[in-house]
Each structure stands twice: as C-alpha cells, then as structure tokens.
Coordinates of C-alpha atoms in Angstrom, one line a residue:
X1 CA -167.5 -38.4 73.2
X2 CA -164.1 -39.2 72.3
X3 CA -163.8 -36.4 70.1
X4 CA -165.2 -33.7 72.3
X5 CA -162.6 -34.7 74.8
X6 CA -159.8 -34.3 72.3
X7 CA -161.4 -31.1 71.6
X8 CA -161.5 -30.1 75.2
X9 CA -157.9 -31.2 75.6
X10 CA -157.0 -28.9 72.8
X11 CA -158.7 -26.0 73.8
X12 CA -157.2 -26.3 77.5
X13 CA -153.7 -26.6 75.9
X14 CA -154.5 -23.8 73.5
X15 CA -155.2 -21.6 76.5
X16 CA -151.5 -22.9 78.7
X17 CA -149.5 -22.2 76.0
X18 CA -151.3 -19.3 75.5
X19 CA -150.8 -18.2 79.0
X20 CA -147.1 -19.2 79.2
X21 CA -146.5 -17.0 76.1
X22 CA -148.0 -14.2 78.2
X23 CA -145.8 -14.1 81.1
X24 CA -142.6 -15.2 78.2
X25 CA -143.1 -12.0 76.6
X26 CA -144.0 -10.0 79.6
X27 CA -140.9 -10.8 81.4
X28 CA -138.5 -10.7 78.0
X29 CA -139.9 -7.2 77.2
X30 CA -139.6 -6.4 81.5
X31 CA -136.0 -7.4 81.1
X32 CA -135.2 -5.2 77.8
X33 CA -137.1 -2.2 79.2
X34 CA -134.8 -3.0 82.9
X35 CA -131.4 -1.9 80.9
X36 CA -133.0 1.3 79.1
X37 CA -134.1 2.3 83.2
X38 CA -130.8 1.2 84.7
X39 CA -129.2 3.6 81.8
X40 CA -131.4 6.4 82.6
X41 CA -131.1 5.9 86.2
X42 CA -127.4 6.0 86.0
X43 CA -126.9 8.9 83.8
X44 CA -129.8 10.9 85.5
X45 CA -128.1 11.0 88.3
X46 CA -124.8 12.5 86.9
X47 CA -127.0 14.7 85.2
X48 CA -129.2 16.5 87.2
X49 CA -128.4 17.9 90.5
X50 CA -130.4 16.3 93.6
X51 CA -132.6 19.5 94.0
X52 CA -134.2 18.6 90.4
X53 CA -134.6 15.0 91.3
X54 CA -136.3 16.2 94.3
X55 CA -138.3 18.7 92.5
X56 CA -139.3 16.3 90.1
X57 CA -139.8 13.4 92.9
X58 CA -142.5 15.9 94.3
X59 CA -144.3 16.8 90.9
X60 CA -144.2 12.8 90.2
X61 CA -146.1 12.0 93.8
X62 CA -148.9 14.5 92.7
X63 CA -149.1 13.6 89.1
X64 CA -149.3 9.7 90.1
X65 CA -152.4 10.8 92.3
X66 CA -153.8 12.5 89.2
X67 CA -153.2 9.5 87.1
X68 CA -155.0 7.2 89.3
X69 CA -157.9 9.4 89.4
X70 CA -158.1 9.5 85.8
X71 CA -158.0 5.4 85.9
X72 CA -160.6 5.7 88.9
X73 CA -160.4 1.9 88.4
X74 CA -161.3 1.7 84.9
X75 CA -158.6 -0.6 83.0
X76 CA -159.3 -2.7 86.4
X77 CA -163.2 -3.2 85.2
X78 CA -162.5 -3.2 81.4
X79 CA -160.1 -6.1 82.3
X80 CA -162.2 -7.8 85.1
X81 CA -165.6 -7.9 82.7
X82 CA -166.4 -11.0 80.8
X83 CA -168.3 -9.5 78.1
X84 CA -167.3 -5.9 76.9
X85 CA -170.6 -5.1 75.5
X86 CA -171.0 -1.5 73.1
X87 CA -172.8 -0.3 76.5
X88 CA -170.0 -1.1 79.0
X89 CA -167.4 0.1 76.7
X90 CA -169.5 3.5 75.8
X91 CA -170.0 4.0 79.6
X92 CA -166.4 3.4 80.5
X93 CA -165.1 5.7 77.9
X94 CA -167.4 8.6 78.7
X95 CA -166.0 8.6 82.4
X96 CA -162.8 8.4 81.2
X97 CA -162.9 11.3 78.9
X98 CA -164.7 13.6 81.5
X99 CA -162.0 12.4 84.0
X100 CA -159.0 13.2 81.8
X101 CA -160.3 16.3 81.1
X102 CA -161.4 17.8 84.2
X103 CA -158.3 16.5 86.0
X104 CA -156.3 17.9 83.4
X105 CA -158.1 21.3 83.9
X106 CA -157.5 21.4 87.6
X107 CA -154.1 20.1 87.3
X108 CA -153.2 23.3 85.0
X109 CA -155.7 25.9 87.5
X110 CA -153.2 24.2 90.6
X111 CA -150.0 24.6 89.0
X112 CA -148.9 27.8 90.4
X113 CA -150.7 27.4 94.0
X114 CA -148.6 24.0 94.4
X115 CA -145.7 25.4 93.0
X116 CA -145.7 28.5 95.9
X117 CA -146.9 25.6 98.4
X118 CA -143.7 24.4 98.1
X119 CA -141.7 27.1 97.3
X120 CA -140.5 25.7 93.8
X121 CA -141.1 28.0 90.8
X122 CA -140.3 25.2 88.3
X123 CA -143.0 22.9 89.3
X124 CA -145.2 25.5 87.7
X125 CA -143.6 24.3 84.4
X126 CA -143.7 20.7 85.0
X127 CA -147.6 20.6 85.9
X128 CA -148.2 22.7 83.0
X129 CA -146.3 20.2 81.0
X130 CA -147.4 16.6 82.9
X131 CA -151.6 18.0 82.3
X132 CA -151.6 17.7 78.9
X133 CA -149.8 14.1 79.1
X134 CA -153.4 13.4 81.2
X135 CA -155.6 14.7 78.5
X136 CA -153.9 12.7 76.2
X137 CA -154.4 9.1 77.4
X138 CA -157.9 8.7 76.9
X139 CA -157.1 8.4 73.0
X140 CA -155.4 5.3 73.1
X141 CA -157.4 3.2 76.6
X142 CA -159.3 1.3 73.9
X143 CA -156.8 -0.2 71.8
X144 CA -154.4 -1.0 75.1
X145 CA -157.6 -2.9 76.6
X146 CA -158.3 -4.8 74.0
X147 CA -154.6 -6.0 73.6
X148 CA -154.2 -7.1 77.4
X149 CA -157.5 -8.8 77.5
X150 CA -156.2 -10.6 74.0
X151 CA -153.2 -11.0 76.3
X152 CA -150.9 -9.9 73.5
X153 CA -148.1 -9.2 75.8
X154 CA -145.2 -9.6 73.2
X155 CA -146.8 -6.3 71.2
X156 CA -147.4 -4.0 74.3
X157 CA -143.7 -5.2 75.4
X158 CA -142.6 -3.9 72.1
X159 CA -144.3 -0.9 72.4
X160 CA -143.7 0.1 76.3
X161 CA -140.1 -0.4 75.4
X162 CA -139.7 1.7 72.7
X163 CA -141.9 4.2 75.0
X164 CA -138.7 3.8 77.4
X165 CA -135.9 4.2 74.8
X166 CA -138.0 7.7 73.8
X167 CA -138.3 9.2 77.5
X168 CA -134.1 8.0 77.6
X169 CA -133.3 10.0 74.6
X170 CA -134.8 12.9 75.3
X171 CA -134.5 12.9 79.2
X172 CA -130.2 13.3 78.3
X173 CA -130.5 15.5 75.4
X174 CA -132.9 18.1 77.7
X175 CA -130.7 17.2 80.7
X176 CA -127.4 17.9 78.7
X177 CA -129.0 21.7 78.0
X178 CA -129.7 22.3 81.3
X179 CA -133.3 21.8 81.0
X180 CA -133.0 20.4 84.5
X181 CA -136.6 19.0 86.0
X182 CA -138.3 19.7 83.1
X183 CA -136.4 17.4 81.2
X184 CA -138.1 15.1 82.8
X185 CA -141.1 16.1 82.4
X186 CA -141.4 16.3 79.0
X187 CA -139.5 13.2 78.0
X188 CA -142.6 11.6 80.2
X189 CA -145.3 13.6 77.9
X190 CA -143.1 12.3 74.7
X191 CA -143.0 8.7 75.9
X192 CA -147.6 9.0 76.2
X193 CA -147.4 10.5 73.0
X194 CA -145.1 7.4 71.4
X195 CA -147.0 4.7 73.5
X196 CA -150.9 6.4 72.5
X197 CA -149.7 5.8 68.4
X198 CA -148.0 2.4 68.6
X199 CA -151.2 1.2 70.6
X200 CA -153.4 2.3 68.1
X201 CA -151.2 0.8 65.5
X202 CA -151.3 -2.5 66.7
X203 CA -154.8 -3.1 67.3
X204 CA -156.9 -3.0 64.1
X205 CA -160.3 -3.5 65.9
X206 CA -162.9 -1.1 66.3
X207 CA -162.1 2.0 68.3
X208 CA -165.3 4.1 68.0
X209 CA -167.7 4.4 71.0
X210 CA -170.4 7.2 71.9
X211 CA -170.2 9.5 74.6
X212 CA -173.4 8.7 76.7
X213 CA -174.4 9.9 80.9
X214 CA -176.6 7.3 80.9
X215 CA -174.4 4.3 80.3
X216 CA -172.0 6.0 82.3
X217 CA -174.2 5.7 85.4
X218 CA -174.9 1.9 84.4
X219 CA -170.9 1.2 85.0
X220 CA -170.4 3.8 88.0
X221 CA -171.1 1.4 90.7
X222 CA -168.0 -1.3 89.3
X223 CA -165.8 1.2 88.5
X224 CA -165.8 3.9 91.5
X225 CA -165.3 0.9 94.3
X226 CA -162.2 -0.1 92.3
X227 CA -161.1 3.4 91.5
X228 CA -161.4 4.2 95.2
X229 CA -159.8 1.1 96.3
X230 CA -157.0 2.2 93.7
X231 CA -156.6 6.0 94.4
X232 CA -155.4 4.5 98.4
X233 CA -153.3 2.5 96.7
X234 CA -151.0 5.3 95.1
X235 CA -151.6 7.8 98.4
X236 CA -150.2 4.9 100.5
X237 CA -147.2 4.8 97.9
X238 CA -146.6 8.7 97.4
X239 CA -148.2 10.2 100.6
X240 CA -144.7 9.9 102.1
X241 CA -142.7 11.8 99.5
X242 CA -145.7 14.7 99.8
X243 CA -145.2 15.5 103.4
X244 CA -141.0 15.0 103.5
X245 CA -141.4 17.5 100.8
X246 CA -143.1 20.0 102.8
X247 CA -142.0 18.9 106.3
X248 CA -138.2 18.6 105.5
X249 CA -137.2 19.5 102.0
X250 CA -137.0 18.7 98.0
X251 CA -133.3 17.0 98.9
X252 CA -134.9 15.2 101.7
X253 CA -136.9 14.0 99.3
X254 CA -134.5 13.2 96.5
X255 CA -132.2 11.1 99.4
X256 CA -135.7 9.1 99.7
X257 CA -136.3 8.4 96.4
X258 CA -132.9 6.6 95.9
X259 CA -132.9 4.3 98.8
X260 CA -136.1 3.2 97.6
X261 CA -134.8 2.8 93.8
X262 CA -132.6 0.2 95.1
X263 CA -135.7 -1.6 96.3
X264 CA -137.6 -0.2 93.3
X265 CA -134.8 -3.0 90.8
X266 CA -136.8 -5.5 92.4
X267 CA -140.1 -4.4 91.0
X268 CA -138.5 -3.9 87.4
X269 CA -136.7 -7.1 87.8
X270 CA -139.3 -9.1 88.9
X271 CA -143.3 -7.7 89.7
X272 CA -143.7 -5.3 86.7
X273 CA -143.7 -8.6 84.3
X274 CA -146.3 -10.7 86.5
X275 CA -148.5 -8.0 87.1
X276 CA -149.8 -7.3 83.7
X277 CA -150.4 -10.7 83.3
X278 CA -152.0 -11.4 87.0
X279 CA -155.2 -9.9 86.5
X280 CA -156.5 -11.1 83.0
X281 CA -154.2 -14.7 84.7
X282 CA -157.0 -14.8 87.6
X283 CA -160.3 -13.6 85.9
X284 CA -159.7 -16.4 83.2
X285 CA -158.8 -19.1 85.8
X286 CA -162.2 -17.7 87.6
X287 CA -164.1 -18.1 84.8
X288 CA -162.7 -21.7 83.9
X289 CA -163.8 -22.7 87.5
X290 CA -160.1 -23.6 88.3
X291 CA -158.7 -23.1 91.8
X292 CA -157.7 -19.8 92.6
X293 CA -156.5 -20.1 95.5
X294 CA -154.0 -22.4 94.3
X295 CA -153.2 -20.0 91.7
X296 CA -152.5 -17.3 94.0
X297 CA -150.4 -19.2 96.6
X298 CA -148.1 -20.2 93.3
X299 CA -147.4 -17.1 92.0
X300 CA -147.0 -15.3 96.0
X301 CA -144.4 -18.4 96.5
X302 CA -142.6 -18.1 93.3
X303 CA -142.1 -14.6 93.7
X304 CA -140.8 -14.8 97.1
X305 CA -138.6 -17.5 96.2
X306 CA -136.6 -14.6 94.4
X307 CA -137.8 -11.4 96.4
X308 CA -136.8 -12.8 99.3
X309 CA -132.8 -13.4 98.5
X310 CA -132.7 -10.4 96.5
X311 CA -133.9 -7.9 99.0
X312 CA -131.6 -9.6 101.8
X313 CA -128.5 -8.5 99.0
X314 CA -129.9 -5.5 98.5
X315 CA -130.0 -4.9 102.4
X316 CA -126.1 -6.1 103.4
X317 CA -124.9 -4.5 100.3
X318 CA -126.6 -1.0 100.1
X319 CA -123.2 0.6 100.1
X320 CA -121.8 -1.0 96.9
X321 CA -125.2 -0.6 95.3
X322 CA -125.8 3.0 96.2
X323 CA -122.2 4.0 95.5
X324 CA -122.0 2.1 91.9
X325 CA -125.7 3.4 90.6
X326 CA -126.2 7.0 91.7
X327 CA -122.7 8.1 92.7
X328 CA -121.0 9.5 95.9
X329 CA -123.3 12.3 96.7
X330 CA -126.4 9.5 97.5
X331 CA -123.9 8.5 100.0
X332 CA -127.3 9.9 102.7
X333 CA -129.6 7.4 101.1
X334 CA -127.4 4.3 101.8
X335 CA -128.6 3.4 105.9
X336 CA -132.2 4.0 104.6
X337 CA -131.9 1.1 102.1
X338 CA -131.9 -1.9 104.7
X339 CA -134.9 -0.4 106.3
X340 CA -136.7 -0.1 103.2
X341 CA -135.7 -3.7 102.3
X342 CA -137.4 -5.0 105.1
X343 CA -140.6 -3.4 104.5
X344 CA -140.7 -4.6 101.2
X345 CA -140.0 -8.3 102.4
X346 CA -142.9 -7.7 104.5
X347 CA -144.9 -6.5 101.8
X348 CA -144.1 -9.0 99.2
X349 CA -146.2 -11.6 101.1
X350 CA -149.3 -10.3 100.3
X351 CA -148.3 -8.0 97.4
X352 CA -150.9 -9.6 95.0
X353 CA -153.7 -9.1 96.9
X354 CA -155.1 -6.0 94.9
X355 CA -155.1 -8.2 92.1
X356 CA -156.7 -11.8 93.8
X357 CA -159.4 -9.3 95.3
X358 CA -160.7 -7.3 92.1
X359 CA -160.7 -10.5 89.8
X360 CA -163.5 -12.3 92.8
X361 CA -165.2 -9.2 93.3
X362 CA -164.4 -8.8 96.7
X363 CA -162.6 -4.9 95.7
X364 CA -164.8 -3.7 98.8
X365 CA -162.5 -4.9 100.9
X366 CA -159.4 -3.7 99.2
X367 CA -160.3 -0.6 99.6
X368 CA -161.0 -1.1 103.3
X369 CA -157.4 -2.3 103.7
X370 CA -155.9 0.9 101.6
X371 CA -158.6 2.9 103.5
X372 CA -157.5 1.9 107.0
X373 CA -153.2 1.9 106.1
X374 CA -153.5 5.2 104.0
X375 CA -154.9 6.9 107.5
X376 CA -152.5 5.9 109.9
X377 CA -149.4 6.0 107.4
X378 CA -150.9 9.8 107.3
X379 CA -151.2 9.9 111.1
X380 CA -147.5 8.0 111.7
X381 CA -145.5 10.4 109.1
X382 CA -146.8 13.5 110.2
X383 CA -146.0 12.9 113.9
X384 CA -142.3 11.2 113.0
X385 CA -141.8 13.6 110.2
X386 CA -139.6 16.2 112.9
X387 CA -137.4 13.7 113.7
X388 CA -135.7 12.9 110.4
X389 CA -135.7 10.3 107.6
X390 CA -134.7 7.4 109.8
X391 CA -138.1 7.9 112.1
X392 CA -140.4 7.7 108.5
X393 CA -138.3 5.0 107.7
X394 CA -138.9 3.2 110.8
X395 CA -142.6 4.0 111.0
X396 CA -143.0 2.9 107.5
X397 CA -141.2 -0.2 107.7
X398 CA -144.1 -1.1 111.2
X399 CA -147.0 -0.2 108.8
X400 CA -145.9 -2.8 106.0
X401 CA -145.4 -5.6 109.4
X402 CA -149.3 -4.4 110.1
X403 CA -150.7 -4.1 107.0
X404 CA -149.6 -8.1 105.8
X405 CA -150.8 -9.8 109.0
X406 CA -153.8 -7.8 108.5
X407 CA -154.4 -8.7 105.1
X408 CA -152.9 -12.2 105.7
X409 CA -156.2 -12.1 108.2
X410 CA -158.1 -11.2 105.6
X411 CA -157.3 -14.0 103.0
X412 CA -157.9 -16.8 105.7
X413 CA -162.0 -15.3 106.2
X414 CA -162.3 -14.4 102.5
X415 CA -160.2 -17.1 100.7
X416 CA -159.8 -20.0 103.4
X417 CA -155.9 -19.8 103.3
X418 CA -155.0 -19.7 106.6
X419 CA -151.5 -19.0 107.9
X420 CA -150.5 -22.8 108.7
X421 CA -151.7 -23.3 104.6
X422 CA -149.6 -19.6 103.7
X423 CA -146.5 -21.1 105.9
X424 CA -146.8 -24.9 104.0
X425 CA -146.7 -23.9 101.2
X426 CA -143.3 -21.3 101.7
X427 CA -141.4 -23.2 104.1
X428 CA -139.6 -24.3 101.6
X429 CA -139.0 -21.1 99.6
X430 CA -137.9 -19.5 103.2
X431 CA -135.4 -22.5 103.6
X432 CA -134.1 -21.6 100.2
X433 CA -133.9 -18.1 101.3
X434 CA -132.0 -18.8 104.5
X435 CA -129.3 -20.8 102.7
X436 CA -128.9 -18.3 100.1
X437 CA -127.7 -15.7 102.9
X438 CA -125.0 -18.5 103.9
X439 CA -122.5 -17.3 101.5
X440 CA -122.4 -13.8 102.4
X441 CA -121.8 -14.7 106.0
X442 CA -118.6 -16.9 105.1
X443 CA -117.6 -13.8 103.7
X444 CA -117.7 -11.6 106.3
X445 CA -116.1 -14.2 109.0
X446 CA -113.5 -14.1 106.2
X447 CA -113.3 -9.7 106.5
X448 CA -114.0 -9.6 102.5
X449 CA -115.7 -6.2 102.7
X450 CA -117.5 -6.9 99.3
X451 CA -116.8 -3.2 98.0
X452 CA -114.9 -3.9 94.7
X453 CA -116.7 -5.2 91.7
X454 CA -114.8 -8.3 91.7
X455 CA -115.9 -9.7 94.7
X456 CA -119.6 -8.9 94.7
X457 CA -119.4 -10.9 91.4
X458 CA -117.8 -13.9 92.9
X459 CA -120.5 -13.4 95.6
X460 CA -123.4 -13.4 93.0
X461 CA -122.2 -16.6 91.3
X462 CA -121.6 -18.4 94.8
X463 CA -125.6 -17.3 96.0
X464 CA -127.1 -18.2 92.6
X465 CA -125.0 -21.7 92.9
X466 CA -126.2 -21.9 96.6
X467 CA -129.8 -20.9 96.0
X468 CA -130.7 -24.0 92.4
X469 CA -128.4 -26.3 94.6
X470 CA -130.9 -25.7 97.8
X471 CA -134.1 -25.8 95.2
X472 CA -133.1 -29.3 93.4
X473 CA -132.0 -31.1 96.8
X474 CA -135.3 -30.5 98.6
X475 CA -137.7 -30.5 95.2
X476 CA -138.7 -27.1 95.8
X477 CA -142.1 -26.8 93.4
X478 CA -140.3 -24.3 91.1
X479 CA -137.9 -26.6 90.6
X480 CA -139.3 -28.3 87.1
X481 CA -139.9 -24.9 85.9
X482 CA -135.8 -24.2 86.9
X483 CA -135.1 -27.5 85.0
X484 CA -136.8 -26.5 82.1
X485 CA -135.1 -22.9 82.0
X486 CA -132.0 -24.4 82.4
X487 CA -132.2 -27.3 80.1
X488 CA -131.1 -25.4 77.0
X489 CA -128.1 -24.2 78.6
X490 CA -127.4 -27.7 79.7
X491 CA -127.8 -28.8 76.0
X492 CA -125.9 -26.1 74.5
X493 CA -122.6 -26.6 76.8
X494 CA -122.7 -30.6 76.5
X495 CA -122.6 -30.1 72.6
X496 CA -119.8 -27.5 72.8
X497 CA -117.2 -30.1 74.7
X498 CA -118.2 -32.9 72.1

C-alpha cells in the first residue's frame, strides 16, 4: 500500500512540475516574442503611412474571420478530447482540409468585390496573398496538436518566436521598398510558412491520417458548437474595425487600432502565455477530478492582480505611451485609450470563460453569450457609428460592463461561484490595485506631468515597490509564488555585498 502511495505521490508531482514547466516556458517564450512585436510595432509605424495600417487593419478584421472559420473549433476539440483515437483524428482532419480549402477559394473569388466595397485597390493584393496562408495551415495542425496536448510549451515558444523574428525581417525590408500593406501581408504568409516546418520538425510522431465524410460526420456535432461559439468570438473582436471601415474611413480605422495596441501590451505581456496553457491546464485538472472552480478563480485573480494596475497606467498615461510607441501623428488615438482601458478592466473579470466553458462541455452556452453580445455590439455600432470614434468607444466600453455581469450570472448557475465567492476571493487583489494607483496621485498633487522618460521610470519603480509591499503586508495568495520569484534575486544581491 505504502508503495502505491509513493507511486501516486510521484505521479502527482510528476504532473506539477510538469505543469509549472508549461506556463515557465510559455511566459519566457511570451516575453522574448513581446520585444520582437514592440520592435515591429515601433518601426511599423515610422514606416508605413496610417492609410496602410488602416488598409491592412481592415484586410486583418476579414482574414481573422476567415481563420476562425477554418478552426471552426477544431484545435478546441483536438485539445478538449481525452483519447485522440485514428477516427477522431481522421474526422477532424478531413474538416479541416475541406475548410481550408474552400475558404481559401472564396477568399481569392472575394478579393476584388471587397476590395471595391471599400474602395481600396490594394486589398485585392493582400487577400490574394493572405488565401494561400489559409490553404497552407492544415499541413502542420497535427504536429502543433500533439505538441500542446504533450504540453511541450518550451518547443512551440521556440518556434512561434522565430515565426516572429521572420514576419519582423521581412515586414522592414518590404516596408523600406515601399511595398506598403502588402508588406504586411506577406511577411504574415512567410511567418505560416516558417511556423508549418519547425512544427513538423519537432514532433516526430505519426502525421498520416485518411480523408474520410464519414468520420467527419462522427466529430461534426463537438466541433461545430465550439467553432460557432468561436466564430462570435472574433466578430465580437473585429466587427468594430469592419463597420468604422466602411462607415468612417481606413484612417479611422488605423487611429482605432493604436488606442487599442496600448491595451493590446497587456495581452502580449500577460494573457497570450496563460492561454495556451489554460485549456489543456483545465481538461487535465477535469479529468484528475480536482476542483475546477478553484482553479479558475486562481488563475482570474492572479491575472487581475496585474491587469488591473497595469490598465489603470495605461489609462492616466496614454499620452506618454502613445507619443513614445507610434509617434506624433497617433496623437488622435491618445483620448480613446482610457476608454478602451476600462472596457478591458471590465472584461478581464471573466476573460477565461471561453476556456472554463469548453474544457466542462458547457461550449453551448458560450456561444449563447458570443451569440447575444455579437448582436447588439452590431446593433450599438451601427447606430453610434455617425457620431464619431468617441460614441463606438463609449458604446463599446457599456457592452464589456454588460457582457461580465452577464457572464458573471452565468458562472454562479453553471459553476456555483457566486459574486460574494468572485468578490472574496479578489478583495484583496482590488486592495492591491487601489494602492498601486496611490503613487501616481502623489504625483499629480505634486504637478509632475509624468511626460519625460525620467519620471515615468521613477513612477514605475515607486508602483512596483507599492504594489509587493501591499501583497506581503496583507498575505495576498500570490504572495509565495512572489517570494519564490524573487528569492534568487534576494540570494544573488546578499552574496554580492559579502
């Protein structure tokens, strides 16, 4: 008895540090690929004018749409399964393959209508250009399954990364010959092209699978309620940039697009690492029989721990951070960045409910909630459009309050976490929040105008001393994982002075 116990013990350790390694190499890989996107952000947009950014901003909406239609919720059920049987697998690939290729096939046929739709010859280019990046990426959905469910997170860093560094390189050198858009565009088809071989590379398993209708139809049922639930999700997120595009114009657009890349720092900084790890993260502690809900409330109260003081920054600062990334004529975007911080603080509440939903099955309702916020954001936009960028802005930010206390509703019927529980367990992390705001305050009663470099430095290292200080003196729950982050430093700086 003694021995299976040990054995147990070891197999449950195995799995931790296993897990741990995960999100290590997730977030060390994030962080890398964060300084290849600030360069290219930066230089981007020196580069191109914001008519191209636009231009491109308005192919990208489209060509996200067509991505998640050629997903159609598949990685979502190749990662959710517990078994991925010859049967599943052949299913799933036949769908995909028939996906990729008829989207790619309409995608080329609508290239010149959407280009006169909105008046932009060189989105005829770019769509020409971004379908064959969609025929592509069935040949490597295999080999990329099969290292996230292996949770191999240090080689798909290594190759997303190098993906990034490729799309850099040849983003500037198409830029710096006046490519303009288009640049873009292909540096995204060269960055598939480098991410399909380094995949295949690193998995060594079996790749073959037969095309077969049959098994497809076994699989349709899982896949399509995801893939619907999925397809809301990136029309909530792009349906905005679609109609400004129309209703206003490609430099409306492009004035858009950086207000929310400010926001957007906080995704590569922070989300982009725990949400490759979050589904496979949940379906394993599912099918331990661990608590899930515990899980989930972690994770939402870490990540608001550092969401929340971050977007606050973002918010009070926008003219510094505008200014010092994109340059003087995104001088329009910086009023929209508060706004846009809000909605976002809003939204990071409940931000891994997609995830929590398809790992217990309960994807039906997901896509209820996209279902129901995709229609009225449709409904709001179009009737504010007329009225500027500051009327979406507004309308968007009263969507996000709406949409968390109505999924908020939906995690106390379907998960029992009720909002006293959800408020418990991130009093604290608010508290923290609160505090960490103190600092900029002092300096304003002070006038510092925190416009020069110099003092938004000092500021940083006053909030960061603020915000550990705030988390060790009331034992905030992330603070042994703080402790053990720090503790090298510690070690190292005590040794230097002996």
């Amino acid at each position: 008895m003694l021995q299976n116990l040990s054995k147990l013990a070891v197999l449950y350790i195995t799995k931790e540090n296993k897990l741990n390694n995960a999100f290590f190499w997730s977030f060390l890989t994030n962080y890398l690929g964060i300084g290849v996107n600030f360069l290219s952000v930066v230089l981007l947009a020196r580069m191109l004018t914001p008519s191209e950014i636009g231009t491109y901003a308005i192919a990208g909406a489209i060509f996200a749409i067509a991505q998640i239609f050629r997903d159609m919720g598949i990685s979502g059920y190749l990662l959710r399964e517990k078994e991925l049987t010859p049967i599943k697998l052949s299913g799933a690939m036949t769908i995909v393959w028939l996906l990729c290729t008829s989207i790619s096939l309409l995608l080329l046929l609508a290239s010149l209508p959407l280009a006169a739709f909105y008046s932009i010859p060189e989105l005829t280019t770019i769509f020409q250009i971004l379908c064959l990046n969609i025929f592509l990426i069935p040949c490597g959905t295999i080999a990329q399954t099969h290292l996230r469910r292996a949770m191999r997170f240090k080689a798909l860093g290594a190759i997303e990364l190098t993906s990034q560094i490729i799309h850099l390189i040849v983003a500037l050198l198409l830029a710096h010959y006046s490519f303009g858009a288009v640049s873009l565009a292909i540096a995204s088809l060269s960055a598939t092209i480098c991410t399909l071989l380094l995949v295949n590379i690193a998995y060594k398993g079996k790749k073959q699978f037969v095309l077969n209708f049959a098994n497809a139809n076994i699989v349709l049922p899982s896949i399509s309620t995801i893939g619907l639930a999925n397809i809301l999700t990136t029309l909530n997120n792009r349906v905005t940039t679609l109609i400004i595009g129309k209703s206003i114009s490609e430099n409306a657009v492009a004035i858009m697009d950086k207000a929310l890349a400010t926001i957007e720092l906080l995704n590569q900084l922070l989300m982009q690492a725990i949400q490759k790890v979050l589904l496979p993260y949940f379906t394993k502690i599912r099918e331990d029989k661990g608590n899930i809900n515990e899980a989930y409330l972690l994770v939402t109260n870490y990540t608001l721990l550092f969401a929340l003081p971050f977007l606050f920054y973002i918010s009070v600062l926008s003219e510094f951070v505008v200014l010092t990334l994109f340059g003087d004529q995104w001088v329009d975007a910086i009023p929209l960045v508060p706004i846009f911080a809000l909605s976002s603080a809003f939204g990071m509440t409940v931000r891994y409910f997609g995830e929590i939903t398809i790992s217990l099955g309960l994807e039906k309702i997901l896509m209820r909630v996209n279902l129901t916020v995709f229609v009225i954001k449709v409904v709001a936009i179009l009737i504010v459009s007329s009225y500027g960028l500051f009327a979406i802005g507004y309308s968007i930010l009263a969507i996000s309050i709406l949409r968390t206390f109505y999924i908020l509703t939906l995690i106390k019927n379907y998960m029992n976490i009720g909002y006293f529980l959800f408020l418990q367990n991130t009093a604290q992390t608010f508290l923290v929040s609160f505090i960490s705001a103190i600092p900029y305050f002092i300096g304003n009663i002070c006038d510092v105008p925190f416009t020069k470099a110099v003092e938004v430095i000092i500021l940083f290292v006053t909030v960061v001393i603020f915000w550990l200080t705030t988390i060790f003196m009331i034992n905030h729950k992330a603070r042994h994982d703080i402790s053990i982050l720090l503790k090298p430093i510690v070690n190292r700086s005590l040794l230097r002075k002996e």
